[in-house]
Amino acid sequence: MRIVIAGGHGQIALRLERLLAGRGDEVAGIIRRPEQAGDLLAAGAEPVVCDLEHASIADVAQHLEGADAAVFAAGAGPGSGAERKETVDRRAAVLFADAAESAGVRRFVVVSAMGADSEPAPDTDPVFAAYLRAKGAADAAVRARPALDWTILRPGRLTDDAGTGLVTLADSTGRGAVPRQDVAAVLLALLDAPSTAGRTLELIDGTTPIAEAVRAATAG
């Protein structure tokens, strides 16, 4: 397959790129800064410089031509303010979905966040509340597109612990943590399971092997 990942320099994206390249898939990562290219090359991915905060649909669609799937793993990241949650976590996600439709790429996987469908509690940090609202709006925009075979993955608290390959993957898991390596491995399995299209799934640590967890999600 050829997979194009938005947010190609992110911690989950780099792990996913290594997994895809390691099994022989062709993978391209969209990055904002040219100096990030070396890290993608080291991961086995083709770096594609394109600023999703300022690009047009046509700009992004040209990078998606011929792809079998698209993964939105971009985010404004720690330290960014509420404005960039809107421009990256919402608008860039919608732009990437628009571009996938324009390029005829049906399979579309999103890395989202737990709690994105609910209005944040009044005592939530304002920037984090803006992040959740942006993620929720982006997910709603993706779900509304019949031209996309979308799957939305909502991991719990991310850690840099070694992946175990054992997870809980379900419509609702409750709160918990999950290693970034296991998130990347689940994304890989979801790309191989187009029958998970139309599902929004939460992910935390668990006791079920990833392949089995994805099969169960498919059946569900």
JSON list of C-alpha atoms in Angstrom, two decimals:
[
{"chain": "A", "resi": 1, "resn": "MET", "atom": "CA", "xyz": [0.00, 0.00, 0.00]},
{"chain": "A", "resi": 2, "resn": "ARG", "atom": "CA", "xyz": [0.89, 3.66, -0.25]},
{"chain": "A", "resi": 3, "resn": "ILE", "atom": "CA", "xyz": [-0.06, 5.55, 2.90]},
{"chain": "A", "resi": 4, "resn": "VAL", "atom": "CA", "xyz": [0.11, 9.32, 3.39]},
{"chain": "A", "resi": 5, "resn": "ILE", "atom": "CA", "xyz": [0.30, 10.58, 6.97]},
{"chain": "A", "resi": 6, "resn": "ALA", "atom": "CA", "xyz": [-0.50, 14.15, 7.98]},
{"chain": "A", "resi": 7, "resn": "GLY", "atom": "CA", "xyz": [1.65, 15.21, 10.90]},
{"chain": "A", "resi": 8, "resn": "GLY", "atom": "CA", "xyz": [4.41, 12.95, 9.68]},
{"chain": "A", "resi": 9, "resn": "HIS", "atom": "CA", "xyz": [6.94, 14.09, 12.29]},
{"chain": "A", "resi": 10, "resn": "GLY", "atom": "CA", "xyz": [4.71, 13.38, 15.27]},
{"chain": "A", "resi": 11, "resn": "GLN", "atom": "CA", "xyz": [5.71, 10.75, 17.80]},
{"chain": "A", "resi": 12, "resn": "ILE", "atom": "CA", "xyz": [2.96, 8.32, 16.81]},
{"chain": "A", "resi": 13, "resn": "ALA", "atom": "CA", "xyz": [3.42, 9.05, 13.10]},
{"chain": "A", "resi": 14, "resn": "LEU", "atom": "CA", "xyz": [7.15, 8.28, 13.15]},
{"chain": "A", "resi": 15, "resn": "ARG", "atom": "CA", "xyz": [6.45, 4.96, 14.87]},
{"chain": "A", "resi": 16, "resn": "LEU", "atom": "CA", "xyz": [3.76, 4.14, 12.31]},
{"chain": "A", "resi": 17, "resn": "GLU", "atom": "CA", "xyz": [6.08, 5.07, 9.46]},
{"chain": "A", "resi": 18, "resn": "ARG", "atom": "CA", "xyz": [8.70, 2.63, 10.75]},
{"chain": "A", "resi": 19, "resn": "LEU", "atom": "CA", "xyz": [6.12, -0.15, 10.96]},
{"chain": "A", "resi": 20, "resn": "LEU", "atom": "CA", "xyz": [4.78, 0.51, 7.45]},
{"chain": "A", "resi": 21, "resn": "ALA", "atom": "CA", "xyz": [8.22, 0.82, 5.87]},
{"chain": "A", "resi": 22, "resn": "GLY", "atom": "CA", "xyz": [9.43, -2.23, 7.75]},
{"chain": "A", "resi": 23, "resn": "ARG", "atom": "CA", "xyz": [6.88, -4.45, 6.08]},
{"chain": "A", "resi": 24, "resn": "GLY", "atom": "CA", "xyz": [7.44, -2.99, 2.63]},
{"chain": "A", "resi": 25, "resn": "ASP", "atom": "CA", "xyz": [4.65, -0.42, 2.30]},
{"chain": "A", "resi": 26, "resn": "GLU", "atom": "CA", "xyz": [5.30, 2.94, 0.69]},
{"chain": "A", "resi": 27, "resn": "VAL", "atom": "CA", "xyz": [4.73, 5.73, 3.19]},
{"chain": "A", "resi": 28, "resn": "ALA", "atom": "CA", "xyz": [4.89, 9.51, 2.91]},
{"chain": "A", "resi": 29, "resn": "GLY", "atom": "CA", "xyz": [4.72, 11.91, 5.81]},
{"chain": "A", "resi": 30, "resn": "ILE", "atom": "CA", "xyz": [3.49, 15.47, 5.47]},
{"chain": "A", "resi": 31, "resn": "ILE", "atom": "CA", "xyz": [5.65, 17.86, 7.50]},
{"chain": "A", "resi": 32, "resn": "ARG", "atom": "CA", "xyz": [5.67, 21.60, 8.02]},
{"chain": "A", "resi": 33, "resn": "ARG", "atom": "CA", "xyz": [9.41, 22.18, 8.44]},
{"chain": "A", "resi": 34, "resn": "PRO", "atom": "CA", "xyz": [12.05, 20.97, 5.95]},
{"chain": "A", "resi": 35, "resn": "GLU", "atom": "CA", "xyz": [14.51, 20.29, 8.77]},
{"chain": "A", "resi": 36, "resn": "GLN", "atom": "CA", "xyz": [12.27, 17.43, 9.92]},
{"chain": "A", "resi": 37, "resn": "ALA", "atom": "CA", "xyz": [12.89, 15.50, 6.71]},
{"chain": "A", "resi": 38, "resn": "GLY", "atom": "CA", "xyz": [15.90, 13.59, 8.01]},
{"chain": "A", "resi": 39, "resn": "ASP", "atom": "CA", "xyz": [13.89, 11.95, 10.79]},
{"chain": "A", "resi": 40, "resn": "LEU", "atom": "CA", "xyz": [11.31, 10.73, 8.26]},
{"chain": "A", "resi": 41, "resn": "LEU", "atom": "CA", "xyz": [13.98, 9.37, 5.95]},
{"chain": "A", "resi": 42, "resn": "ALA", "atom": "CA", "xyz": [15.48, 7.51, 8.90]},
{"chain": "A", "resi": 43, "resn": "ALA", "atom": "CA", "xyz": [12.05, 6.01, 9.57]},
{"chain": "A", "resi": 44, "resn": "GLY", "atom": "CA", "xyz": [11.78, 4.84, 5.96]},
{"chain": "A", "resi": 45, "resn": "ALA", "atom": "CA", "xyz": [9.25, 7.47, 4.92]},
{"chain": "A", "resi": 46, "resn": "GLU", "atom": "CA", "xyz": [9.20, 10.00, 2.10]},
{"chain": "A", "resi": 47, "resn": "PRO", "atom": "CA", "xyz": [9.11, 13.53, 3.55]},
{"chain": "A", "resi": 48, "resn": "VAL", "atom": "CA", "xyz": [6.56, 15.86, 1.95]},
{"chain": "A", "resi": 49, "resn": "VAL", "atom": "CA", "xyz": [6.83, 19.51, 2.97]},
{"chain": "A", "resi": 50, "resn": "CYS", "atom": "CA", "xyz": [3.38, 21.09, 3.07]},
{"chain": "A", "resi": 51, "resn": "ASP", "atom": "CA", "xyz": [2.00, 23.47, 5.70]},
{"chain": "A", "resi": 52, "resn": "LEU", "atom": "CA", "xyz": [-1.56, 22.31, 6.33]},
{"chain": "A", "resi": 53, "resn": "GLU", "atom": "CA", "xyz": [-2.39, 25.56, 8.09]},
{"chain": "A", "resi": 54, "resn": "HIS", "atom": "CA", "xyz": [-1.90, 27.51, 4.85]},
{"chain": "A", "resi": 55, "resn": "ALA", "atom": "CA", "xyz": [-2.24, 25.00, 2.00]},
{"chain": "A", "resi": 56, "resn": "SER", "atom": "CA", "xyz": [-5.20, 24.71, -0.35]},
{"chain": "A", "resi": 57, "resn": "ILE", "atom": "CA", "xyz": [-7.21, 21.56, -0.99]},
{"chain": "A", "resi": 58, "resn": "ALA", "atom": "CA", "xyz": [-5.49, 21.23, -4.36]},
{"chain": "A", "resi": 59, "resn": "ASP", "atom": "CA", "xyz": [-2.04, 21.59, -2.75]},
{"chain": "A", "resi": 60, "resn": "VAL", "atom": "CA", "xyz": [-2.72, 18.69, -0.40]},
{"chain": "A", "resi": 61, "resn": "ALA", "atom": "CA", "xyz": [-4.65, 16.57, -2.89]},
{"chain": "A", "resi": 62, "resn": "GLN", "atom": "CA", "xyz": [-1.64, 16.37, -5.19]},
{"chain": "A", "resi": 63, "resn": "HIS", "atom": "CA", "xyz": [0.30, 14.65, -2.39]},
{"chain": "A", "resi": 64, "resn": "LEU", "atom": "CA", "xyz": [-2.53, 12.15, -1.93]},
{"chain": "A", "resi": 65, "resn": "GLU", "atom": "CA", "xyz": [-2.82, 11.12, -5.57]},
{"chain": "A", "resi": 66, "resn": "GLY", "atom": "CA", "xyz": [-2.41, 7.37, -5.91]},
{"chain": "A", "resi": 67, "resn": "ALA", "atom": "CA", "xyz": [-2.55, 6.70, -2.16]},
{"chain": "A", "resi": 68, "resn": "ASP", "atom": "CA", "xyz": [-4.44, 3.72, -0.78]},
{"chain": "A", "resi": 69, "resn": "ALA", "atom": "CA", "xyz": [-5.10, 5.38, 2.57]},
{"chain": "A", "resi": 70, "resn": "ALA", "atom": "CA", "xyz": [-4.62, 8.62, 4.47]},
{"chain": "A", "resi": 71, "resn": "VAL", "atom": "CA", "xyz": [-3.93, 9.01, 8.19]},
{"chain": "A", "resi": 72, "resn": "PHE", "atom": "CA", "xyz": [-4.49, 12.27, 10.04]},
{"chain": "A", "resi": 73, "resn": "ALA", "atom": "CA", "xyz": [-2.06, 12.28, 12.96]},
{"chain": "A", "resi": 74, "resn": "ALA", "atom": "CA", "xyz": [-1.28, 16.00, 13.07]},
{"chain": "A", "resi": 75, "resn": "GLY", "atom": "CA", "xyz": [-1.75, 18.17, 16.12]},
{"chain": "A", "resi": 76, "resn": "ALA", "atom": "CA", "xyz": [-0.80, 21.61, 17.35]},
{"chain": "A", "resi": 77, "resn": "GLY", "atom": "CA", "xyz": [1.10, 19.92, 20.17]},
{"chain": "A", "resi": 78, "resn": "PRO", "atom": "CA", "xyz": [2.04, 20.89, 23.72]},
{"chain": "A", "resi": 79, "resn": "GLY", "atom": "CA", "xyz": [2.71, 24.55, 24.33]},
{"chain": "A", "resi": 80, "resn": "SER", "atom": "CA", "xyz": [0.43, 25.77, 21.54]},
{"chain": "A", "resi": 81, "resn": "GLY", "atom": "CA", "xyz": [-2.48, 28.06, 22.29]},
{"chain": "A", "resi": 82, "resn": "ALA", "atom": "CA", "xyz": [-6.19, 27.74, 21.64]},
{"chain": "A", "resi": 83, "resn": "GLU", "atom": "CA", "xyz": [-5.89, 29.42, 18.22]},
{"chain": "A", "resi": 84, "resn": "ARG", "atom": "CA", "xyz": [-3.63, 26.67, 16.87]},
{"chain": "A", "resi": 85, "resn": "LYS", "atom": "CA", "xyz": [-5.93, 23.98, 18.22]},
{"chain": "A", "resi": 86, "resn": "GLU", "atom": "CA", "xyz": [-8.47, 25.46, 15.84]},
{"chain": "A", "resi": 87, "resn": "THR", "atom": "CA", "xyz": [-6.13, 25.87, 12.86]},
{"chain": "A", "resi": 88, "resn": "VAL", "atom": "CA", "xyz": [-4.42, 22.47, 13.18]},
{"chain": "A", "resi": 89, "resn": "ASP", "atom": "CA", "xyz": [-6.63, 20.10, 15.14]},
{"chain": "A", "resi": 90, "resn": "ARG", "atom": "CA", "xyz": [-9.84, 21.17, 13.41]},
{"chain": "A", "resi": 91, "resn": "ARG", "atom": "CA", "xyz": [-9.21, 23.05, 10.18]},
{"chain": "A", "resi": 92, "resn": "ALA", "atom": "CA", "xyz": [-6.20, 21.03, 9.03]},
{"chain": "A", "resi": 93, "resn": "ALA", "atom": "CA", "xyz": [-8.12, 17.81, 9.68]},
{"chain": "A", "resi": 94, "resn": "VAL", "atom": "CA", "xyz": [-11.04, 19.04, 7.60]},
{"chain": "A", "resi": 95, "resn": "LEU", "atom": "CA", "xyz": [-8.67, 20.20, 4.86]},
{"chain": "A", "resi": 96, "resn": "PHE", "atom": "CA", "xyz": [-6.98, 16.78, 4.82]},
{"chain": "A", "resi": 97, "resn": "ALA", "atom": "CA", "xyz": [-10.40, 15.10, 4.51]},
{"chain": "A", "resi": 98, "resn": "ASP", "atom": "CA", "xyz": [-11.35, 17.48, 1.68]},
{"chain": "A", "resi": 99, "resn": "ALA", "atom": "CA", "xyz": [-8.09, 16.67, -0.08]},
{"chain": "A", "resi": 100, "resn": "ALA", "atom": "CA", "xyz": [-8.60, 12.91, 0.35]},
{"chain": "A", "resi": 101, "resn": "GLU", "atom": "CA", "xyz": [-12.03, 13.20, -1.24]},
{"chain": "A", "resi": 102, "resn": "SER", "atom": "CA", "xyz": [-10.60, 15.29, -4.06]},
{"chain": "A", "resi": 103, "resn": "ALA", "atom": "CA", "xyz": [-7.85, 12.73, -4.71]},
{"chain": "A", "resi": 104, "resn": "GLY", "atom": "CA", "xyz": [-10.25, 9.79, -4.53]},
{"chain": "A", "resi": 105, "resn": "VAL", "atom": "CA", "xyz": [-8.66, 8.28, -1.41]},
{"chain": "A", "resi": 106, "resn": "ARG", "atom": "CA", "xyz": [-11.48, 6.52, 0.46]},
{"chain": "A", "resi": 107, "resn": "ARG", "atom": "CA", "xyz": [-9.68, 4.95, 3.44]},
{"chain": "A", "resi": 108, "resn": "PHE", "atom": "CA", "xyz": [-9.20, 7.64, 6.07]},
{"chain": "A", "resi": 109, "resn": "VAL", "atom": "CA", "xyz": [-7.98, 7.06, 9.62]},
{"chain": "A", "resi": 110, "resn": "VAL", "atom": "CA", "xyz": [-7.94, 9.78, 12.27]},
{"chain": "A", "resi": 111, "resn": "VAL", "atom": "CA", "xyz": [-6.01, 9.96, 15.53]},
{"chain": "A", "resi": 112, "resn": "SER", "atom": "CA", "xyz": [-8.39, 11.82, 17.82]},
{"chain": "A", "resi": 113, "resn": "ALA", "atom": "CA", "xyz": [-8.83, 12.21, 21.58]},
{"chain": "A", "resi": 114, "resn": "MET", "atom": "CA", "xyz": [-10.98, 10.77, 24.31]},
{"chain": "A", "resi": 115, "resn": "GLY", "atom": "CA", "xyz": [-13.78, 13.08, 25.39]},
{"chain": "A", "resi": 116, "resn": "ALA", "atom": "CA", "xyz": [-13.97, 14.87, 22.06]},
{"chain": "A", "resi": 117, "resn": "ASP", "atom": "CA", "xyz": [-17.71, 14.29, 21.70]},
{"chain": "A", "resi": 118, "resn": "SER", "atom": "CA", "xyz": [-18.61, 15.95, 25.02]},
{"chain": "A", "resi": 119, "resn": "GLU", "atom": "CA", "xyz": [-18.55, 19.56, 26.11]},
{"chain": "A", "resi": 120, "resn": "PRO", "atom": "CA", "xyz": [-15.55, 19.94, 28.44]},
{"chain": "A", "resi": 121, "resn": "ALA", "atom": "CA", "xyz": [-16.29, 20.37, 32.15]},
{"chain": "A", "resi": 122, "resn": "PRO", "atom": "CA", "xyz": [-16.35, 23.99, 33.36]},
{"chain": "A", "resi": 123, "resn": "ASP", "atom": "CA", "xyz": [-13.10, 23.54, 35.30]},
{"chain": "A", "resi": 124, "resn": "THR", "atom": "CA", "xyz": [-11.17, 22.22, 32.25]},
{"chain": "A", "resi": 125, "resn": "ASP", "atom": "CA", "xyz": [-8.04, 24.14, 31.31]},
{"chain": "A", "resi": 126, "resn": "PRO", "atom": "CA", "xyz": [-9.15, 26.56, 28.57]},
{"chain": "A", "resi": 127, "resn": "VAL", "atom": "CA", "xyz": [-6.52, 25.46, 26.04]},
{"chain": "A", "resi": 128, "resn": "PHE", "atom": "CA", "xyz": [-7.27, 21.79, 26.62]},
{"chain": "A", "resi": 129, "resn": "ALA", "atom": "CA", "xyz": [-10.99, 22.55, 26.29]},
{"chain": "A", "resi": 130, "resn": "ALA", "atom": "CA", "xyz": [-10.28, 24.24, 22.96]},
{"chain": "A", "resi": 131, "resn": "TYR", "atom": "CA", "xyz": [-8.33, 21.14, 21.90]},
{"chain": "A", "resi": 132, "resn": "LEU", "atom": "CA", "xyz": [-11.22, 18.81, 22.75]},
{"chain": "A", "resi": 133, "resn": "ARG", "atom": "CA", "xyz": [-13.74, 21.03, 20.96]},
{"chain": "A", "resi": 134, "resn": "ALA", "atom": "CA", "xyz": [-11.50, 21.20, 17.89]},
{"chain": "A", "resi": 135, "resn": "LYS", "atom": "CA", "xyz": [-11.06, 17.42, 17.84]},
{"chain": "A", "resi": 136, "resn": "GLY", "atom": "CA", "xyz": [-14.78, 16.89, 18.26]},
{"chain": "A", "resi": 137, "resn": "ALA", "atom": "CA", "xyz": [-15.64, 19.27, 15.43]},
{"chain": "A", "resi": 138, "resn": "ALA", "atom": "CA", "xyz": [-13.07, 17.65, 13.15]},
{"chain": "A", "resi": 139, "resn": "ASP", "atom": "CA", "xyz": [-14.38, 14.16, 13.92]},
{"chain": "A", "resi": 140, "resn": "ALA", "atom": "CA", "xyz": [-17.94, 15.28, 13.20]},
{"chain": "A", "resi": 141, "resn": "ALA", "atom": "CA", "xyz": [-16.85, 16.73, 9.85]},
{"chain": "A", "resi": 142, "resn": "VAL", "atom": "CA", "xyz": [-15.13, 13.47, 8.90]},
{"chain": "A", "resi": 143, "resn": "ARG", "atom": "CA", "xyz": [-18.09, 11.32, 9.98]},
{"chain": "A", "resi": 144, "resn": "ALA", "atom": "CA", "xyz": [-20.38, 13.35, 7.73]},
{"chain": "A", "resi": 145, "resn": "ARG", "atom": "CA", "xyz": [-18.53, 12.29, 4.56]},
{"chain": "A", "resi": 146, "resn": "PRO", "atom": "CA", "xyz": [-20.00, 9.27, 2.75]},
{"chain": "A", "resi": 147, "resn": "ALA", "atom": "CA", "xyz": [-17.10, 9.40, 0.27]},
{"chain": "A", "resi": 148, "resn": "LEU", "atom": "CA", "xyz": [-14.65, 8.40, 3.03]},
{"chain": "A", "resi": 149, "resn": "ASP", "atom": "CA", "xyz": [-14.28, 5.00, 4.68]},
{"chain": "A", "resi": 150, "resn": "TRP", "atom": "CA", "xyz": [-13.26, 6.57, 7.95]},
{"chain": "A", "resi": 151, "resn": "THR", "atom": "CA", "xyz": [-12.15, 5.11, 11.26]},
{"chain": "A", "resi": 152, "resn": "ILE", "atom": "CA", "xyz": [-11.53, 7.38, 14.26]},
{"chain": "A", "resi": 153, "resn": "LEU", "atom": "CA", "xyz": [-9.13, 6.17, 16.95]},
{"chain": "A", "resi": 154, "resn": "ARG", "atom": "CA", "xyz": [-9.19, 7.84, 20.37]},
{"chain": "A", "resi": 155, "resn": "PRO", "atom": "CA", "xyz": [-6.23, 6.79, 22.52]},
{"chain": "A", "resi": 156, "resn": "GLY", "atom": "CA", "xyz": [-6.05, 7.34, 26.24]},
{"chain": "A", "resi": 157, "resn": "ARG", "atom": "CA", "xyz": [-3.18, 9.09, 27.98]},
{"chain": "A", "resi": 158, "resn": "LEU", "atom": "CA", "xyz": [-0.10, 8.58, 25.82]},
{"chain": "A", "resi": 159, "resn": "THR", "atom": "CA", "xyz": [3.13, 7.24, 27.28]},
{"chain": "A", "resi": 160, "resn": "ASP", "atom": "CA", "xyz": [6.59, 6.43, 25.96]},
{"chain": "A", "resi": 161, "resn": "ASP", "atom": "CA", "xyz": [6.61, 3.04, 27.66]},
{"chain": "A", "resi": 162, "resn": "ALA", "atom": "CA", "xyz": [7.54, 0.05, 25.55]},
{"chain": "A", "resi": 163, "resn": "GLY", "atom": "CA", "xyz": [4.59, -1.35, 23.64]},
{"chain": "A", "resi": 164, "resn": "THR", "atom": "CA", "xyz": [3.15, -4.59, 24.95]},
{"chain": "A", "resi": 165, "resn": "GLY", "atom": "CA", "xyz": [0.93, -5.49, 21.99]},
{"chain": "A", "resi": 166, "resn": "LEU", "atom": "CA", "xyz": [-1.93, -5.94, 24.50]},
{"chain": "A", "resi": 167, "resn": "VAL", "atom": "CA", "xyz": [-4.77, -3.42, 24.45]},
{"chain": "A", "resi": 168, "resn": "THR", "atom": "CA", "xyz": [-8.40, -2.66, 25.12]},
{"chain": "A", "resi": 169, "resn": "LEU", "atom": "CA", "xyz": [-10.12, -1.39, 21.95]},
{"chain": "A", "resi": 170, "resn": "ALA", "atom": "CA", "xyz": [-13.83, -0.64, 22.08]},
{"chain": "A", "resi": 171, "resn": "ASP", "atom": "CA", "xyz": [-16.50, 1.99, 21.52]},
{"chain": "A", "resi": 172, "resn": "SER", "atom": "CA", "xyz": [-15.94, 2.99, 25.15]},
{"chain": "A", "resi": 173, "resn": "THR", "atom": "CA", "xyz": [-13.03, 1.83, 27.28]},
{"chain": "A", "resi": 174, "resn": "GLY", "atom": "CA", "xyz": [-12.99, 4.18, 30.23]},
{"chain": "A", "resi": 175, "resn": "ARG", "atom": "CA", "xyz": [-9.92, 6.23, 31.06]},
{"chain": "A", "resi": 176, "resn": "GLY", "atom": "CA", "xyz": [-6.46, 4.74, 30.94]},
{"chain": "A", "resi": 177, "resn": "ALA", "atom": "CA", "xyz": [-2.99, 5.03, 29.46]},
{"chain": "A", "resi": 178, "resn": "VAL", "atom": "CA", "xyz": [-1.49, 3.48, 26.34]},
{"chain": "A", "resi": 179, "resn": "PRO", "atom": "CA", "xyz": [2.06, 3.46, 24.91]},
{"chain": "A", "resi": 180, "resn": "ARG", "atom": "CA", "xyz": [2.53, 5.38, 21.69]},
{"chain": "A", "resi": 181, "resn": "GLN", "atom": "CA", "xyz": [4.08, 2.26, 20.16]},
{"chain": "A", "resi": 182, "resn": "ASP", "atom": "CA", "xyz": [0.85, 0.34, 20.72]},
{"chain": "A", "resi": 183, "resn": "VAL", "atom": "CA", "xyz": [-1.16, 3.20, 19.23]},
{"chain": "A", "resi": 184, "resn": "ALA", "atom": "CA", "xyz": [0.98, 2.99, 16.08]},
{"chain": "A", "resi": 185, "resn": "ALA", "atom": "CA", "xyz": [0.55, -0.79, 15.95]},
{"chain": "A", "resi": 186, "resn": "VAL", "atom": "CA", "xyz": [-3.22, -0.44, 16.26]},
{"chain": "A", "resi": 187, "resn": "LEU", "atom": "CA", "xyz": [-3.25, 2.14, 13.46]},
{"chain": "A", "resi": 188, "resn": "LEU", "atom": "CA", "xyz": [-1.35, -0.32, 11.30]},
{"chain": "A", "resi": 189, "resn": "ALA", "atom": "CA", "xyz": [-3.91, -3.04, 12.06]},
{"chain": "A", "resi": 190, "resn": "LEU", "atom": "CA", "xyz": [-6.81, -0.66, 11.36]},
{"chain": "A", "resi": 191, "resn": "LEU", "atom": "CA", "xyz": [-5.34, 0.19, 7.95]},
{"chain": "A", "resi": 192, "resn": "ASP", "atom": "CA", "xyz": [-5.43, -3.55, 7.23]},
{"chain": "A", "resi": 193, "resn": "ALA", "atom": "CA", "xyz": [-9.04, -3.78, 8.43]},
{"chain": "A", "resi": 194, "resn": "PRO", "atom": "CA", "xyz": [-11.23, -1.61, 6.18]},
{"chain": "A", "resi": 195, "resn": "SER", "atom": "CA", "xyz": [-14.25, -3.28, 7.75]},
{"chain": "A", "resi": 196, "resn": "THR", "atom": "CA", "xyz": [-13.67, -1.00, 10.76]},
{"chain": "A", "resi": 197, "resn": "ALA", "atom": "CA", "xyz": [-14.88, 1.90, 8.58]},
{"chain": "A", "resi": 198, "resn": "GLY", "atom": "CA", "xyz": [-17.58, 3.91, 10.27]},
{"chain": "A", "resi": 199, "resn": "ARG", "atom": "CA", "xyz": [-16.32, 3.14, 13.77]},
{"chain": "A", "resi": 200, "resn": "THR", "atom": "CA", "xyz": [-15.07, 5.46, 16.49]},
{"chain": "A", "resi": 201, "resn": "LEU", "atom": "CA", "xyz": [-12.91, 3.42, 18.85]},
{"chain": "A", "resi": 202, "resn": "GLU", "atom": "CA", "xyz": [-11.22, 4.17, 22.16]},
{"chain": "A", "resi": 203, "resn": "LEU", "atom": "CA", "xyz": [-7.87, 2.60, 23.01]},
{"chain": "A", "resi": 204, "resn": "ILE", "atom": "CA", "xyz": [-6.06, 1.96, 26.30]},
{"chain": "A", "resi": 205, "resn": "ASP", "atom": "CA", "xyz": [-3.78, -0.67, 27.80]},
{"chain": "A", "resi": 206, "resn": "GLY", "atom": "CA", "xyz": [-5.36, -4.08, 28.15]},
{"chain": "A", "resi": 207, "resn": "THR", "atom": "CA", "xyz": [-4.96, -7.82, 27.89]},
{"chain": "A", "resi": 208, "resn": "THR", "atom": "CA", "xyz": [-6.06, -8.52, 24.32]},
{"chain": "A", "resi": 209, "resn": "PRO", "atom": "CA", "xyz": [-3.53, -8.93, 21.50]},
{"chain": "A", "resi": 210, "resn": "ILE", "atom": "CA", "xyz": [-3.87, -6.13, 18.96]},
{"chain": "A", "resi": 211, "resn": "ALA", "atom": "CA", "xyz": [-4.87, -8.34, 16.01]},
{"chain": "A", "resi": 212, "resn": "GLU", "atom": "CA", "xyz": [-7.57, -9.99, 18.12]},
{"chain": "A", "resi": 213, "resn": "ALA", "atom": "CA", "xyz": [-8.80, -6.62, 19.44]},
{"chain": "A", "resi": 214, "resn": "VAL", "atom": "CA", "xyz": [-9.16, -5.26, 15.91]},
{"chain": "A", "resi": 215, "resn": "ARG", "atom": "CA", "xyz": [-10.98, -8.39, 14.76]},
{"chain": "A", "resi": 216, "resn": "ALA", "atom": "CA", "xyz": [-13.40, -8.02, 17.67]},
{"chain": "A", "resi": 217, "resn": "ALA", "atom": "CA", "xyz": [-13.94, -4.35, 16.78]},
{"chain": "A", "resi": 218, "resn": "THR", "atom": "CA", "xyz": [-14.66, -5.38, 13.22]},
{"chain": "A", "resi": 219, "resn": "ALA", "atom": "CA", "xyz": [-17.22, -7.90, 14.40]},
{"chain": "A", "resi": 220, "resn": "GLY", "atom": "CA", "xyz": [-18.79, -5.33, 16.68]}
]
